[in-house]
PDB file of C-alpha atoms in Angstrom:
ATOM      1  CA  GLY Q 551     103.514  91.879  96.267  1.00 42.00           C
ATOM      2  CA  LEU Q 552     106.499  91.761  93.935  1.00 46.00           C
ATOM      3  CA  GLY Q 553     110.136  92.354  94.701  1.00 47.00           C
ATOM      4  CA  SER Q 554     112.707  90.938  97.071  1.00 45.00           C
ATOM      5  CA  ALA Q 555     110.305  90.035  99.898  1.00 51.00           C
ATOM      6  CA  GLY Q 556     108.342  86.871  99.270  1.00 74.00           C
ATOM      7  CA  VAL Q 557     104.575  87.141  99.534  1.00 84.00           C
ATOM      8  CA  SER Q 558     102.346  84.100  99.219  1.00 88.00           C
ATOM      9  CA  PRO Q 559      99.293  83.902  96.962  1.00 91.00           C
ATOM     10  CA  LEU Q 560      97.203  83.429 100.132  1.00 92.00           C
ATOM     11  CA  ASP Q 561      98.601  86.701 101.540  1.00 93.00           C
ATOM     12  CA  MET Q 562      97.727  88.524  98.323  1.00 94.00           C
ATOM     13  CA  ALA Q 563      94.228  87.030  98.084  1.00 94.00           C
ATOM     14  CA  SER Q 564      93.640  88.006 101.712  1.00 95.00           C
ATOM     15  CA  ALA Q 565      94.769  91.584 101.081  1.00 95.00           C
ATOM     16  CA  TYR Q 566      92.492  91.933  98.073  1.00 96.00           C
ATOM     17  CA  ALA Q 567      89.616  90.339  99.995  1.00 96.00           C
ATOM     18  CA  THR Q 568      90.029  93.140 102.527  1.00 97.00           C
ATOM     19  CA  LEU Q 569      89.390  95.664  99.753  1.00 97.00           C
ATOM     20  CA  ALA Q 570      86.385  93.678  98.527  1.00 96.00           C
ATOM     21  CA  ALA Q 571      84.953  93.742 102.065  1.00 95.00           C
ATOM     22  CA  GLY Q 572      85.186  97.519 102.269  1.00 95.00           C
ATOM     23  CA  GLY Q 573      88.351  97.540 104.387  1.00 96.00           C
ATOM     24  CA  ILE Q 574      87.527  94.713 106.801  1.00 95.00           C
ATOM     25  CA  TYR Q 575      90.272  92.100 107.109  1.00 96.00           C
ATOM     26  CA  SER Q 576      89.171  88.516 107.715  1.00 93.00           C
ATOM     27  CA  GLU Q 577      91.842  86.098 108.847  1.00 92.00           C
ATOM     28  CA  PRO Q 578      92.080  83.254 106.298  1.00 91.00           C
ATOM     29  CA  MET Q 579      90.389  80.095 107.476  1.00 84.00           C
ATOM     30  CA  ALA Q 580      91.229  76.655 106.129  1.00 82.00           C
ATOM     31  CA  ILE Q 581      89.040  74.578 108.432  1.00 82.00           C
ATOM     32  CA  ARG Q 582      85.428  75.609 108.904  1.00 81.00           C
ATOM     33  CA  LYS Q 583      84.341  72.722 111.121  1.00 84.00           C
ATOM     34  CA  VAL Q 584      85.510  69.399 112.522  1.00 88.00           C
ATOM     35  CA  ILE Q 585      83.221  66.389 112.911  1.00 89.00           C
ATOM     36  CA  LEU Q 586      84.358  64.040 115.657  1.00 88.00           C
ATOM     37  CA  PRO Q 587      84.285  60.217 115.261  1.00 92.00           C
ATOM     38  CA  ASP Q 588      80.959  60.044 117.123  1.00 93.00           C
ATOM     39  CA  GLY Q 589      79.369  62.377 114.533  1.00 92.00           C
ATOM     40  CA  THR Q 590      79.192  65.494 116.717  1.00 91.00           C
ATOM     41  CA  GLU Q 591      80.700  68.790 115.667  1.00 88.00           C
ATOM     42  CA  ASP Q 592      83.673  70.046 117.710  1.00 87.00           C
ATOM     43  CA  LYS Q 593      82.474  73.500 118.771  1.00 84.00           C
ATOM     44  CA  SER Q 594      84.920  74.014 121.650  1.00 83.00           C
ATOM     45  CA  ALA Q 595      87.977  74.668 119.460  1.00 80.00           C
ATOM     46  CA  GLY Q 596      86.496  77.673 117.655  1.00 80.00           C
ATOM     47  CA  TRP Q 597      86.626  76.123 114.189  1.00 80.00           C
ATOM     48  CA  GLY Q 598      84.973  78.348 111.614  1.00 79.00           C
ATOM     49  CA  GLU Q 599      84.633  81.391 113.851  1.00 82.00           C
ATOM     50  CA  PRO Q 600      85.613  84.395 111.748  1.00 85.00           C
ATOM     51  CA  ARG Q 601      88.236  86.782 113.074  1.00 90.00           C
ATOM     52  CA  ARG Q 602      87.645  90.178 111.501  1.00 93.00           C
ATOM     53  CA  GLN Q 603      88.787  93.721 112.034  1.00 96.00           C
ATOM     54  CA  ARG Q 604      88.641  96.998 110.139  1.00 96.00           C
ATOM     55  CA  VAL Q 605      92.108  97.856 108.860  1.00 96.00           C
ATOM     56  CA  ILE Q 606      91.292 100.384 106.115  1.00 95.00           C
ATOM     57  CA  ALA Q 607      88.638 103.091 106.053  1.00 95.00           C
ATOM     58  CA  ASP Q 608      85.771 101.995 103.798  1.00 96.00           C
ATOM     59  CA  TRP Q 609      86.114 105.092 101.594  1.00 96.00           C
ATOM     60  CA  VAL Q 610      89.796 104.230 100.990  1.00 96.00           C
ATOM     61  CA  ALA Q 611      88.892 100.647 100.017  1.00 96.00           C
ATOM     62  CA  ASP Q 612      86.201 102.073  97.701  1.00 97.00           C
ATOM     63  CA  GLU Q 613      88.662 104.404  95.941  1.00 96.00           C
ATOM     64  CA  VAL Q 614      91.212 101.615  95.483  1.00 97.00           C
ATOM     65  CA  THR Q 615      88.463  99.342  94.145  1.00 97.00           C
ATOM     66  CA  LYS Q 616      87.427 101.987  91.581  1.00 97.00           C
ATOM     67  CA  ILE Q 617      91.018 102.244  90.365  1.00 97.00           C
ATOM     68  CA  LEU Q 618      91.366  98.463  90.135  1.00 97.00           C
ATOM     69  CA  GLU Q 619      87.997  98.198  88.357  1.00 96.00           C
ATOM     70  CA  ASP Q 620      89.379 100.585  85.724  1.00 96.00           C
ATOM     71  CA  ASN Q 621      92.436  98.349  85.383  1.00 96.00           C
ATOM     72  CA  MET Q 622      90.107  95.448  84.573  1.00 95.00           C
ATOM     73  CA  THR Q 623      88.218  97.394  81.893  1.00 94.00           C
ATOM     74  CA  GLN Q 624      90.982  99.480  80.306  1.00 94.00           C
ATOM     75  CA  GLY Q 625      94.339  98.488  81.732  1.00 94.00           C
ATOM     76  CA  THR Q 626      96.604  95.484  81.966  1.00 93.00           C
ATOM     77  CA  GLY Q 627      93.850  93.378  83.572  1.00 94.00           C
ATOM     78  CA  THR Q 628      91.422  93.321  80.635  1.00 93.00           C
ATOM     79  CA  GLY Q 629      92.154  89.639  79.978  1.00 92.00           C
ATOM     80  CA  ALA Q 630      90.758  88.795  83.414  1.00 94.00           C
ATOM     81  CA  ASN Q 631      87.538  90.735  82.777  1.00 91.00           C
ATOM     82  CA  LEU Q 632      86.678  89.184  79.416  1.00 80.00           C
ATOM     83  CA  PHE Q 633      83.093  87.841  79.469  1.00 80.00           C
ATOM     84  CA  LEU Q 634      82.913  88.129  83.270  1.00 82.00           C
ATOM     85  CA  ASN Q 635      79.769  90.340  83.206  1.00 85.00           C
ATOM     86  CA  ARG Q 636      79.977  91.362  86.873  1.00 91.00           C
ATOM     87  CA  PRO Q 637      81.805  93.940  88.997  1.00 94.00           C
ATOM     88  CA  ALA Q 638      85.455  92.997  89.362  1.00 96.00           C
ATOM     89  CA  ALA Q 639      88.713  94.674  90.314  1.00 97.00           C
ATOM     90  CA  GLY Q 640      92.266  93.473  89.992  1.00 97.00           C
ATOM     91  CA  LYS Q 641      95.913  94.021  89.227  1.00 96.00           C
ATOM     92  CA  THR Q 642      98.572  92.297  87.176  1.00 96.00           C
ATOM     93  CA  GLY Q 643     102.181  91.863  88.236  1.00 93.00           C
ATOM     94  CA  THR Q 644     105.310  90.646  86.463  1.00 91.00           C
ATOM     95  CA  THR Q 645     108.845  90.399  87.852  1.00 88.00           C
ATOM     96  CA  ASP Q 646     112.037  91.176  85.981  1.00 85.00           C
ATOM     97  CA  ASP Q 647     112.896  88.655  83.290  1.00 88.00           C
ATOM     98  CA  HIS Q 648     109.356  87.232  83.508  1.00 91.00           C
ATOM     99  CA  THR Q 649     110.287  84.863  86.355  1.00 91.00           C
ATOM    100  CA  ASP Q 650     106.980  85.430  88.190  1.00 91.00           C
ATOM    101  CA  ALA Q 651     103.595  86.511  86.874  1.00 94.00           C
ATOM    102  CA  TRP Q 652     100.535  87.353  88.987  1.00 95.00           C
ATOM    103  CA  PHE Q 653      96.941  88.311  88.709  1.00 96.00           C
ATOM    104  CA  CYS Q 654      95.232  89.333  91.940  1.00 97.00           C
ATOM    105  CA  GLY Q 655      91.576  90.201  91.686  1.00 96.00           C
ATOM    106  CA  TYR Q 656      88.236  90.210  93.402  1.00 96.00           C
ATOM    107  CA  THR Q 657      84.519  90.475  92.940  1.00 96.00           C
ATOM    108  CA  PRO Q 658      82.125  91.437  95.755  1.00 94.00           C
ATOM    109  CA  ASN Q 659      81.987  87.780  96.838  1.00 91.00           C
ATOM    110  CA  LEU Q 660      85.311  86.173  95.832  1.00 94.00           C
ATOM    111  CA  SER Q 661      88.990  87.112  96.050  1.00 95.00           C
ATOM    112  CA  THR Q 662      91.438  85.021  94.057  1.00 95.00           C
ATOM    113  CA  THR Q 663      95.148  85.239  93.307  1.00 96.00           C
ATOM    114  CA  VAL Q 664      96.893  83.394  90.492  1.00 96.00           C
ATOM    115  CA  TRP Q 665     100.670  83.034  90.505  1.00 94.00           C
ATOM    116  CA  VAL Q 666     102.598  81.474  87.628  1.00 94.00           C
ATOM    117  CA  GLY Q 667     106.264  80.626  87.987  1.00 91.00           C
ATOM    118  CA  TYR Q 668     108.714  77.993  89.109  1.00 89.00           C
ATOM    119  CA  PRO Q 669     108.632  77.411  92.889  1.00 85.00           C
ATOM    120  CA  GLN Q 670     112.223  76.121  93.127  1.00 84.00           C
ATOM    121  CA  ALA Q 671     114.042  78.747  91.041  1.00 85.00           C
ATOM    122  CA  GLN Q 672     113.857  82.077  89.236  1.00 88.00           C
ATOM    123  CA  ILE Q 673     113.455  80.717  85.697  1.00 90.00           C
ATOM    124  CA  PRO Q 674     112.499  83.233  82.993  1.00 91.00           C
ATOM    125  CA  MET Q 675     109.240  82.439  81.220  1.00 92.00           C
ATOM    126  CA  GLU Q 676     110.062  84.348  78.042  1.00 92.00           C
ATOM    127  CA  ASN Q 677     108.890  81.776  75.511  1.00 91.00           C
ATOM    128  CA  VAL Q 678     105.932  79.783  76.836  1.00 91.00           C
ATOM    129  CA  HIS Q 679     103.712  78.801  73.937  1.00 92.00           C
ATOM    130  CA  GLY Q 680     105.379  81.607  71.986  1.00 92.00           C
ATOM    131  CA  ILE Q 681     104.856  84.454  74.487  1.00 91.00           C
ATOM    132  CA  SER Q 682     106.608  86.077  77.429  1.00 92.00           C
ATOM    133  CA  VAL Q 683     104.469  85.326  80.475  1.00 94.00           C
ATOM    134  CA  ALA Q 684     103.225  88.465  82.202  1.00 93.00           C
ATOM    135  CA  GLY Q 685     100.392  89.028  84.672  1.00 94.00           C
ATOM    136  CA  GLY Q 686      97.980  90.018  81.909  1.00 94.00           C
ATOM    137  CA  THR Q 687      98.528  86.778  79.967  1.00 95.00           C
ATOM    138  CA  PHE Q 688      98.119  83.305  81.486  1.00 95.00           C
ATOM    139  CA  PRO Q 689      97.473  84.453  85.094  1.00 96.00           C
ATOM    140  CA  ALA Q 690      94.640  86.801  83.992  1.00 96.00           C
ATOM    141  CA  THR Q 691      93.105  84.084  81.816  1.00 95.00           C
ATOM    142  CA  ILE Q 692      93.336  81.475  84.588  1.00 96.00           C
ATOM    143  CA  TRP Q 693      91.777  83.946  87.054  1.00 96.00           C
ATOM    144  CA  ASN Q 694      88.912  84.645  84.656  1.00 95.00           C
ATOM    145  CA  LEU Q 695      88.171  80.979  83.995  1.00 95.00           C
ATOM    146  CA  PHE Q 696      88.282  80.118  87.702  1.00 96.00           C
ATOM    147  CA  VAL Q 697      86.051  83.012  88.786  1.00 95.00           C
ATOM    148  CA  ARG Q 698      83.495  82.377  86.041  1.00 93.00           C
ATOM    149  CA  SER Q 699      83.254  78.700  86.974  1.00 94.00           C
ATOM    150  CA  SER Q 700      83.156  79.465  90.717  1.00 94.00           C
ATOM    151  CA  ILE Q 701      80.573  82.254  90.876  1.00 93.00           C
ATOM    152  CA  GLY Q 702      79.234  82.557  87.339  1.00 87.00           C
ATOM    153  CA  HIS Q 703      75.941  80.967  88.405  1.00 90.00           C
ATOM    154  CA  LEU Q 704      75.440  83.490  91.236  1.00 91.00           C
ATOM    155  CA  GLU Q 705      73.530  86.737  90.837  1.00 91.00           C
ATOM    156  CA  PRO Q 706      76.048  89.594  90.400  1.00 90.00           C
ATOM    157  CA  ARG Q 707      76.375  91.919  93.398  1.00 92.00           C
ATOM    158  CA  ASP Q 708      77.885  95.373  93.697  1.00 94.00           C
ATOM    159  CA  PHE Q 709      80.809  96.303  95.892  1.00 94.00           C
ATOM    160  CA  PRO Q 710      79.727  97.769  99.239  1.00 91.00           C
ATOM    161  CA  GLU Q 711      79.084 101.511  99.279  1.00 93.00           C
ATOM    162  CA  PRO Q 712      81.283 103.390 101.755  1.00 94.00           C
ATOM    163  CA  ARG Q 713      79.537 104.760 104.830  1.00 94.00           C
ATOM    164  CA  SER Q 714      82.317 107.181 105.722  1.00 92.00           C
ATOM    165  CA  GLU Q 715      84.232 109.805 103.799  1.00 90.00           C
ATOM    166  CA  PRO Q 716      87.565 111.548 104.188  1.00 87.00           C
ATOM    167  CA  GLU Q 717      87.810 114.295 106.747  1.00 82.00           C
ATOM    168  CA  TRP Q 718      89.422 117.365 105.213  1.00 79.00           C
ATOM    169  CA  ARG Q 719      91.222 119.821 107.459  1.00 73.00           C
ATOM    170  CA  SER Q 720      92.867 123.053 106.430  1.00 70.00           C
ATOM    171  CA  PHE Q 721      96.453 123.553 107.580  1.00 65.00           C
ATOM    172  CA  ASP Q 722      99.168 126.153 107.334  1.00 62.00           C
ATOM    173  CA  THR Q 723     102.642 125.595 106.011  1.00 64.00           C
ATOM    174  CA  GLY Q 724     104.792 124.305 108.806  1.00 62.00           C
ATOM    175  CA  GLU Q 725     102.017 122.594 110.731  1.00 59.00           C
ATOM    176  CA  TYR Q 726     102.891 119.212 109.171  1.00 59.00           C
ATOM    177  CA  GLY Q 727     106.369 119.970 107.904  1.00 53.00           C
ATOM    178  CA  ASN Q 728     109.112 122.546 107.906  1.00 48.00           C
ATOM    179  CA  ASP Q 729     108.073 126.138 107.337  1.00 50.00           C
ATOM    180  CA  SER Q 730     109.791 127.361 104.194  1.00 50.00           C
ATOM    181  CA  SER Q 731     111.349 130.262 106.123  1.00 50.00           C
ATOM    182  CA  GLU Q 732     112.948 128.113 108.846  1.00 49.00           C
ATOM    183  CA  ASP Q 733     115.601 125.408 108.740  1.00 49.00           C
ATOM    184  CA  PHE Q 734     115.488 125.095 104.967  1.00 45.00           C
ATOM    185  CA  THR Q 735     118.666 124.736 102.963  1.00 48.00           C
ATOM    186  CA  PRO Q 736     118.150 124.064  99.258  1.00 48.00           C
ATOM    187  CA  TYR Q 737     120.265 121.481  97.462  1.00 47.00           C
ATOM    188  CA  ASP Q 738     122.916 122.832  95.146  1.00 47.00           C
ATOM    189  CA  SER Q 739     123.194 121.656  91.555  1.00 47.00           C
ATOM    190  CA  ASN Q 740     125.451 118.764  92.633  1.00 49.00           C
ATOM    191  CA  GLY Q 741     122.709 117.304  94.842  1.00 47.00           C
ATOM    192  CA  ASP Q 742     124.617 118.058  98.067  1.00 45.00           C
TER     193      ASP Q 742
END
C-alpha cells in the first residue's frame, strides 16, 4: 500500500476485509438502501445487494491472518492491540521521511484503515507532539480507539477456520524451471 502508486484507505480496508472474510472479497458499498419520497424502498436498483467473490484460498488468508495477528501482539502493531481483548490482525506502514503513516487492521467483524498525512503535499511529520509519526504511533492508537468504540460491546468472535489446505505436489528439477544441466550460464564475478 506504500510507495509510488497511490492507494486509498478504502482500498486498503477492503483488501484487509478480504483476509478477515477468509479470502472472500466484498465490493465496498456506501449505500445500503434508498427510501423514495413516498416511503417505499427502491429495490429495483440493487441497493445493498452484496457483490462477493473468492479471490484468495481460505488457507492462504488464514496464514496471512496468523502472521498479522503476531504483528499485533509482538511487532510494530502492538499499539493497536492494547486493551482490545479480541482477535485482531494488522500492519503498520510508514513512508520515507514520515510523510505518510498507516495502520491497516481487522477483527473477524470489522476492517479499518487509518491514514495520517497531508492530503495536498508530502510534508514530513518528524516532530508532531515531540515524535516522528510512524504507523505504530498515532495511526495504531486511532485504530485501537475506533475499533474499541465500534465493536467493543459485541461478543468477540474468532476468525473463520479454513476449510481447504494447500495441495502439495512433488516435482523434479526442470519441471518448473531450467534444469541445472541445460541452458545455464553462471554469472561471473562482475555480475555479467
